[in-house]
């Protein structure tokens, strides 16, 4: 499953750490393991015109693993109408006695028999039921759209991961219980496009139902229940029948009239599947692969085997409307779901405790696999920005580890977070580099072959990687399992403190400590850390394997480095492949700042980004004086690559928050404009036909910094472009600059601009355009319009879809300090209503995590205390975790003002005082020169 909110927030809430006695406390949520299914025969009667309930029948072939008189499975939000149970020994005698369906969140359906079942002797269970359509898009649910000339049209689709298969039919709804699924769907003739995981079958056996068309489908391969999927619709499609790039039938389904927007998904999806098959050396198992774009979908997409369901914005590309960023996200999401065909579908986690075995690999390969097809997009360069972003989520004491025991549905959904996705992907990227790419790939090939169609735990992965390592010439000082144990079972990550022993020494000392944003907190966790280095005398950044290893709970490591005494500077962690930060001795920080200013291209661009990000975050947490970070940043006036500017943009975003409203803020804004001035002149508002893919992202950063921080030309140009668009709406702006242009036009509080963009949102049927407009409308500085916009979250007649409503609050939080204050007051007042109105089970967590990045003052802390006392009884697990993150980050930001503000202000004062002196000196020299010329 791809969580779309991760694109902008780099993570949903971090799951609540559980007590050490979790198994005793929560073990009753797990199925008892006394039986298992081998075959489901699911029959569903689905009429999208009937939006409250659907009818179903399921026949399950079950093997008791012990002698027992009870079978336990799971069912949710349904009425059981009848149950029959037969043994294979006596298939005509119904031995069912009674059932109970739990009213709590275990959702256990207990079937009692009239006689004891014998271990390993199969039984058949028939259950007839009526189930409710899900109102939160988890389970089977109804989605709607407006079709021109027709009006509102309904469809039914599904999202069963992680614990909502039980909402579609009674089942063993845990990933380790795999079986074959046989599906039949009855649908009215008005909904002719009916799809599930497999193609339709020709050997029909199910009875007809008057008024419905019957669709019988082929049996699936052995799979987990959460991977089943359904679509009942009037959709159209495009296919690869006429131009087969990938030799499996490949279709993209979407609303009627939108088939022209599916071309990119059809082309890239096939080429990506080819690349992934070649990499894994493992054929895709099913006879077809469908991609479906639905209007309402809680996640970004879901990897149902053979029928991958996407939110429209995550699959469809509208030329001239879809931004470069959205197009890249679509490719990444397609690759993410494609990779799940292997990591998640072929090989599943034994439980959601090991969600990272699915999502971590999908996260890493969504980038690595996209780069295999589109190397010019530089996705793996961009991955460093993702690593730096997830550091922010992972730098709190309350964060959960990658392997994290979860039991309740609330805990399970909470584990689909930044740790399961970006942190796990980043750790897997580190593993690829310390194993070497060749050993890593061979290990994954062995892993897939050894564990196909089974459920696994991390040791299964380590066994295969160790086998590949042992078969190679590469060596590690520790077993793979030993190295990975702490990375997966401990939260957080280390910061390395590195010091040159003496000016003429040939060795450095390296120590590790857990990195936490709140400097008042500490932790004893340590890791096996791979280390490598580069010297200024030989700046070769290519070999990213480990040259030394730090061990946990060991003294500082002394490393001899030949030639170190001749080097002006050194860098640890080539291309930032290791998942950690690095803090140097002050002499080396000065040398790095000087090297960047004199010849920055000598240093690898990913390490330039690392130096910027590490220095500002180390300064933020009191580990480094801010003057060093600001000295490092001075080189950016000469930096032309997007990646280091991506790091700088995040650093400046935090300074924008903590300096806003202070005496230092005007100098900060001037400094940002000064550093970005050459790029502003070069990139401007107009894209060139031959420019690099990432230039669109770079332009957005530069324009946003300039328009946001008072570049009059930028603001005026944006106003002119918006006015031109208003005068001629058919003449679209470049989609990549629309958010900057629209925001600039709204920051002045203009009512007409807001109303124009709001009406355009209401009229649009394109999800890409809607996303741009929704994020832009939050920029209004008009308090009445801002309140109107925020109230769309709880307005029962709003045109904003449920899946998008949390974006209103998140965008307002990020729009400006005033917007953030208004959003905080709004959430404090309306949280109980917001919970029921935003996206599924994760929207409120997204909102709270946005606050965690921007709240900074004691007044904010008091409001959060009020918020917690008012709503703590209704918080979900992920919301509780997000509140913990807010409090830790708030404590850090409050300390920042006390510890760092004066240093930052003094640096800016000195910088501009010296600049003024330099300008004055230049002016005096120029006047003297003129006087000399005149006198001659």
GROMACS .gro file of N, CA, C and O in nm, residues 393-451:
model
  236
  393UNK      N    1   1.133   1.260   1.147
  393UNK     CA    2   1.035   1.173   1.213
  393UNK      C    3   1.099   1.077   1.311
  393UNK      O    4   1.040   1.041   1.413
  394UNK      N    5   1.221   1.035   1.280
  394UNK     CA    6   1.286   0.928   1.356
  394UNK      C    7   1.369   0.981   1.471
  394UNK      O    8   1.434   0.904   1.540
  395UNK      N    9   1.370   1.114   1.492
  395UNK     CA   10   1.457   1.175   1.593
  395UNK      C   11   1.383   1.206   1.722
  395UNK      O   12   1.425   1.293   1.798
  396UNK      N   13   1.273   1.135   1.747
  396UNK     CA   14   1.201   1.152   1.873
  396UNK      C   15   1.211   1.024   1.954
  396UNK      O   16   1.220   0.913   1.899
  397UNK      N   17   1.213   1.038   2.085
  397UNK     CA   18   1.235   0.923   2.173
  397UNK      C   19   1.121   0.823   2.164
  397UNK      O   20   1.140   0.703   2.183
  398UNK      N   21   1.001   0.871   2.134
  398UNK     CA   22   0.883   0.784   2.135
  398UNK      C   23   0.862   0.708   2.005
  398UNK      O   24   0.765   0.633   1.993
  399UNK      N   25   0.953   0.723   1.909
  399UNK     CA   26   0.931   0.659   1.779
  399UNK      C   27   0.938   0.506   1.791
  399UNK      O   28   1.014   0.451   1.871
  400UNK      N   29   0.857   0.437   1.711
  400UNK     CA   30   0.861   0.291   1.713
  400UNK      C   31   0.975   0.239   1.625
  400UNK      O   32   1.017   0.305   1.530
  401UNK      N   33   1.027   0.121   1.652
  401UNK     CA   34   1.128   0.059   1.565
  401UNK      C   35   1.064  -0.001   1.441
  401UNK      O   36   0.940  -0.006   1.428
  402UNK      N   37   1.146  -0.047   1.348
  402UNK     CA   38   1.096  -0.108   1.225
  402UNK      C   39   1.016  -0.235   1.257
  402UNK      O   40   0.905  -0.253   1.209
  403UNK      N   41   1.075  -0.323   1.335
  403UNK     CA   42   1.003  -0.441   1.384
  403UNK      C   43   0.933  -0.402   1.513
  403UNK      O   44   0.998  -0.377   1.615
  404UNK      N   45   0.801  -0.396   1.506
  404UNK     CA   46   0.724  -0.332   1.613
  404UNK      C   47   0.599  -0.415   1.640
  404UNK      O   48   0.508  -0.418   1.557
  405UNK      N   49   0.590  -0.486   1.752
  405UNK     CA   50   0.472  -0.570   1.778
  405UNK      C   51   0.343  -0.488   1.780
  405UNK      O   52   0.331  -0.391   1.854
  406UNK      N   53   0.249  -0.526   1.695
  406UNK     CA   54   0.118  -0.461   1.691
  406UNK      C   55   0.011  -0.570   1.690
  406UNK      O   56   0.031  -0.677   1.633
  407UNK      N   57  -0.103  -0.540   1.751
  407UNK     CA   58  -0.207  -0.640   1.767
  407UNK      C   59  -0.345  -0.588   1.731
  407UNK      O   60  -0.416  -0.649   1.652
  408UNK      N   61  -0.384  -0.474   1.788
  408UNK     CA   62  -0.519  -0.424   1.764
  408UNK      C   63  -0.526  -0.361   1.626
  408UNK      O   64  -0.424  -0.319   1.569
  409UNK      N   65  -0.646  -0.351   1.567
  409UNK     CA   66  -0.658  -0.282   1.438
  409UNK      C   67  -0.601  -0.140   1.440
  409UNK      O   68  -0.539  -0.096   1.343
  410UNK      N   69  -0.622  -0.068   1.550
  410UNK     CA   70  -0.570   0.068   1.560
  410UNK      C   71  -0.417   0.069   1.559
  410UNK      O   72  -0.354   0.149   1.490
  411UNK      N   73  -0.356  -0.022   1.634
  411UNK     CA   74  -0.210  -0.032   1.634
  411UNK      C   75  -0.158  -0.071   1.497
  411UNK      O   76  -0.056  -0.020   1.449
  412UNK      N   77  -0.228  -0.163   1.432
  412UNK     CA   78  -0.182  -0.212   1.302
  412UNK      C   79  -0.185  -0.101   1.198
  412UNK      O   80  -0.088  -0.081   1.124
  413UNK      N   81  -0.294  -0.025   1.189
  413UNK     CA   82  -0.299   0.082   1.090
  413UNK      C   83  -0.196   0.189   1.122
  413UNK      O   84  -0.140   0.252   1.033
  414UNK      N   85  -0.165   0.206   1.252
  414UNK     CA   86  -0.064   0.304   1.292
  414UNK      C   87   0.076   0.268   1.251
  414UNK      O   88   0.163   0.354   1.243
  415UNK      N   89   0.100   0.140   1.225
  415UNK     CA   90   0.235   0.098   1.188
  415UNK      C   91   0.267   0.125   1.041
  415UNK      O   92   0.381   0.112   0.999
  416UNK      N   93   0.167   0.165   0.962
  416UNK     CA   94   0.192   0.205   0.823
  416UNK      C   95   0.233   0.352   0.825
  416UNK      O   96   0.155   0.441   0.792
  417UNK      N   97   0.356   0.376   0.861
  417UNK     CA   98   0.401   0.512   0.890
  417UNK      C   99   0.539   0.536   0.829
  417UNK      O  100   0.589   0.455   0.752
  418UNK      N  101   0.598   0.649   0.866
  418UNK     CA  102   0.728   0.686   0.809
  418UNK      C  103   0.836   0.584   0.841
  418UNK      O  104   0.930   0.567   0.764
  419UNK      N  105   0.824   0.515   0.954
  419UNK     CA  106   0.922   0.413   0.988
  419UNK      C  107   0.910   0.294   0.893
  419UNK      O  108   1.010   0.244   0.840
  420UNK      N  109   0.788   0.247   0.871
  420UNK     CA  110   0.768   0.130   0.784
  420UNK      C  111   0.805   0.161   0.639
  420UNK      O  112   0.849   0.072   0.566
  421UNK      N  113   0.789   0.285   0.598
  421UNK     CA  114   0.816   0.323   0.458
  421UNK      C  115   0.956   0.382   0.444
  421UNK      O  116   1.049   0.313   0.403
  422UNK      N  117   0.972   0.511   0.476
  422UNK     CA  118   1.097   0.578   0.443
  422UNK      C  119   1.215   0.534   0.528
  422UNK      O  120   1.326   0.518   0.476
  423UNK      N  121   1.196   0.517   0.660
  423UNK     CA  122   1.311   0.472   0.739
  423UNK      C  123   1.355   0.334   0.692
  423UNK      O  124   1.474   0.309   0.671
  424UNK      N  125   1.259   0.243   0.679
  424UNK     CA  126   1.296   0.106   0.639
  424UNK      C  127   1.361   0.106   0.501
  424UNK      O  128   1.459   0.035   0.478
  425UNK      N  129   1.305   0.187   0.409
  425UNK     CA  130   1.368   0.198   0.277
  425UNK      C  131   1.509   0.252   0.286
  425UNK      O  132   1.601   0.207   0.215
  426UNK      N  133   1.532   0.349   0.376
  426UNK     CA  134   1.665   0.408   0.392
  426UNK      C  135   1.763   0.308   0.451
  426UNK      O  136   1.881   0.304   0.411
  427UNK      N  137   1.718   0.228   0.547
  427UNK     CA  138   1.804   0.125   0.606
  427UNK      C  139   1.835   0.018   0.502
  427UNK      O  140   1.947  -0.034   0.494
  428UNK      N  141   1.736  -0.017   0.420
  428UNK     CA  142   1.759  -0.115   0.313
  428UNK      C  143   1.859  -0.059   0.212
  428UNK      O  144   1.946  -0.131   0.162
  429UNK      N  145   1.849   0.071   0.181
  429UNK     CA  146   1.948   0.134   0.092
  429UNK      C  147   2.088   0.123   0.153
  429UNK      O  148   2.185   0.092   0.082
  430UNK      N  149   2.100   0.148   0.283
  430UNK     CA  150   2.230   0.133   0.350
  430UNK      C  151   2.280  -0.010   0.339
  430UNK      O  152   2.398  -0.034   0.312
  431UNK      N  153   2.190  -0.105   0.357
  431UNK     CA  154   2.226  -0.246   0.347
  431UNK      C  155   2.276  -0.281   0.207
  431UNK      O  156   2.373  -0.356   0.191
  432UNK      N  157   2.211  -0.226   0.104
  432UNK     CA  158   2.256  -0.249  -0.033
  432UNK      C  159   2.402  -0.205  -0.050
  432UNK      O  160   2.480  -0.272  -0.118
  433UNK      N  161   2.437  -0.094   0.013
  433UNK     CA  162   2.573  -0.041  -0.004
  433UNK      C  163   2.675  -0.115   0.079
  433UNK      O  164   2.787  -0.140   0.032
  434UNK      N  165   2.644  -0.155   0.204
  434UNK     CA  166   2.746  -0.225   0.280
  434UNK      C  167   2.760  -0.371   0.236
  434UNK      O  168   2.867  -0.432   0.254
  435UNK      N  169   2.654  -0.428   0.176
  435UNK     CA  170   2.668  -0.562   0.120
  435UNK      C  171   2.733  -0.559  -0.017
  435UNK      O  172   2.790  -0.660  -0.061
  436UNK      N  173   2.724  -0.450  -0.086
  436UNK     CA  174   2.751  -0.423  -0.228
  436UNK      C  175   2.625  -0.454  -0.309
  436UNK      O  176   2.550  -0.548  -0.274
  437UNK      N  177   2.599  -0.377  -0.413
  437UNK     CA  178   2.477  -0.399  -0.492
  437UNK      C  179   2.464  -0.540  -0.548
  437UNK      O  180   2.354  -0.593  -0.557
  438UNK      N  181   2.577  -0.603  -0.582
  438UNK     CA  182   2.571  -0.736  -0.641
  438UNK      C  183   2.528  -0.841  -0.539
  438UNK      O  184   2.443  -0.927  -0.568
  439UNK      N  185   2.585  -0.836  -0.420
  439UNK     CA  186   2.548  -0.931  -0.315
  439UNK      C  187   2.403  -0.908  -0.271
  439UNK      O  188   2.326  -1.004  -0.251
  440UNK      N  189   2.366  -0.783  -0.257
  440UNK     CA  190   2.230  -0.748  -0.219
  440UNK      C  191   2.129  -0.806  -0.317
  440UNK      O  192   2.031  -0.872  -0.277
  441UNK      N  193   2.153  -0.787  -0.444
  441UNK     CA  194   2.058  -0.838  -0.545
  441UNK      C  195   2.052  -0.990  -0.541
  441UNK      O  196   1.942  -1.048  -0.542
  442UNK      N  197   2.166  -1.056  -0.533
  442UNK     CA  198   2.168  -1.202  -0.529
  442UNK      C  199   2.093  -1.253  -0.406
  442UNK      O  200   2.017  -1.350  -0.414
  443UNK      N  201   2.109  -1.185  -0.293
  443UNK     CA  202   2.039  -1.226  -0.172
  443UNK      C  203   1.889  -1.215  -0.186
  443UNK      O  204   1.815  -1.303  -0.138
  444UNK      N  205   1.840  -1.111  -0.253
  444UNK     CA  206   1.696  -1.096  -0.272
  444UNK      C  207   1.641  -1.201  -0.367
  444UNK      O  208   1.529  -1.251  -0.348
  445UNK      N  209   1.717  -1.236  -0.468
  445UNK     CA  210   1.674  -1.343  -0.559
  445UNK      C  211   1.658  -1.473  -0.481
  445UNK      O  212   1.558  -1.545  -0.496
  446UNK      N  213   1.755  -1.505  -0.396
  446UNK     CA  214   1.748  -1.627  -0.314
  446UNK      C  215   1.629  -1.621  -0.217
  446UNK      O  216   1.561  -1.721  -0.195
  447UNK      N  217   1.605  -1.504  -0.161
  447UNK     CA  218   1.494  -1.484  -0.066
  447UNK      C  219   1.359  -1.511  -0.131
  447UNK      O  220   1.273  -1.581  -0.074
  448UNK      N  221   1.339  -1.460  -0.251
  448UNK     CA  222   1.211  -1.479  -0.319
  448UNK      C  223   1.190  -1.626  -0.356
  448UNK      O  224   1.081  -1.681  -0.338
  449UNK      N  225   1.293  -1.692  -0.404
  449UNK     CA  226   1.281  -1.832  -0.444
  449UNK      C  227   1.254  -1.920  -0.321
  449UNK      O  228   1.168  -2.008  -0.323
  450UNK      N  229   1.325  -1.892  -0.212
  450UNK     CA  230   1.314  -1.977  -0.093
  450UNK      C  231   1.181  -1.961  -0.021
  450UNK      O  232   1.136  -2.053   0.048
  451UNK      N  233   1.116  -1.844  -0.037
  451UNK     CA  234   0.999  -1.814   0.046
  451UNK      C  235   0.873  -1.783  -0.033
  451UNK      O  236   0.776  -1.732   0.022
   0.00000   0.00000   0.00000
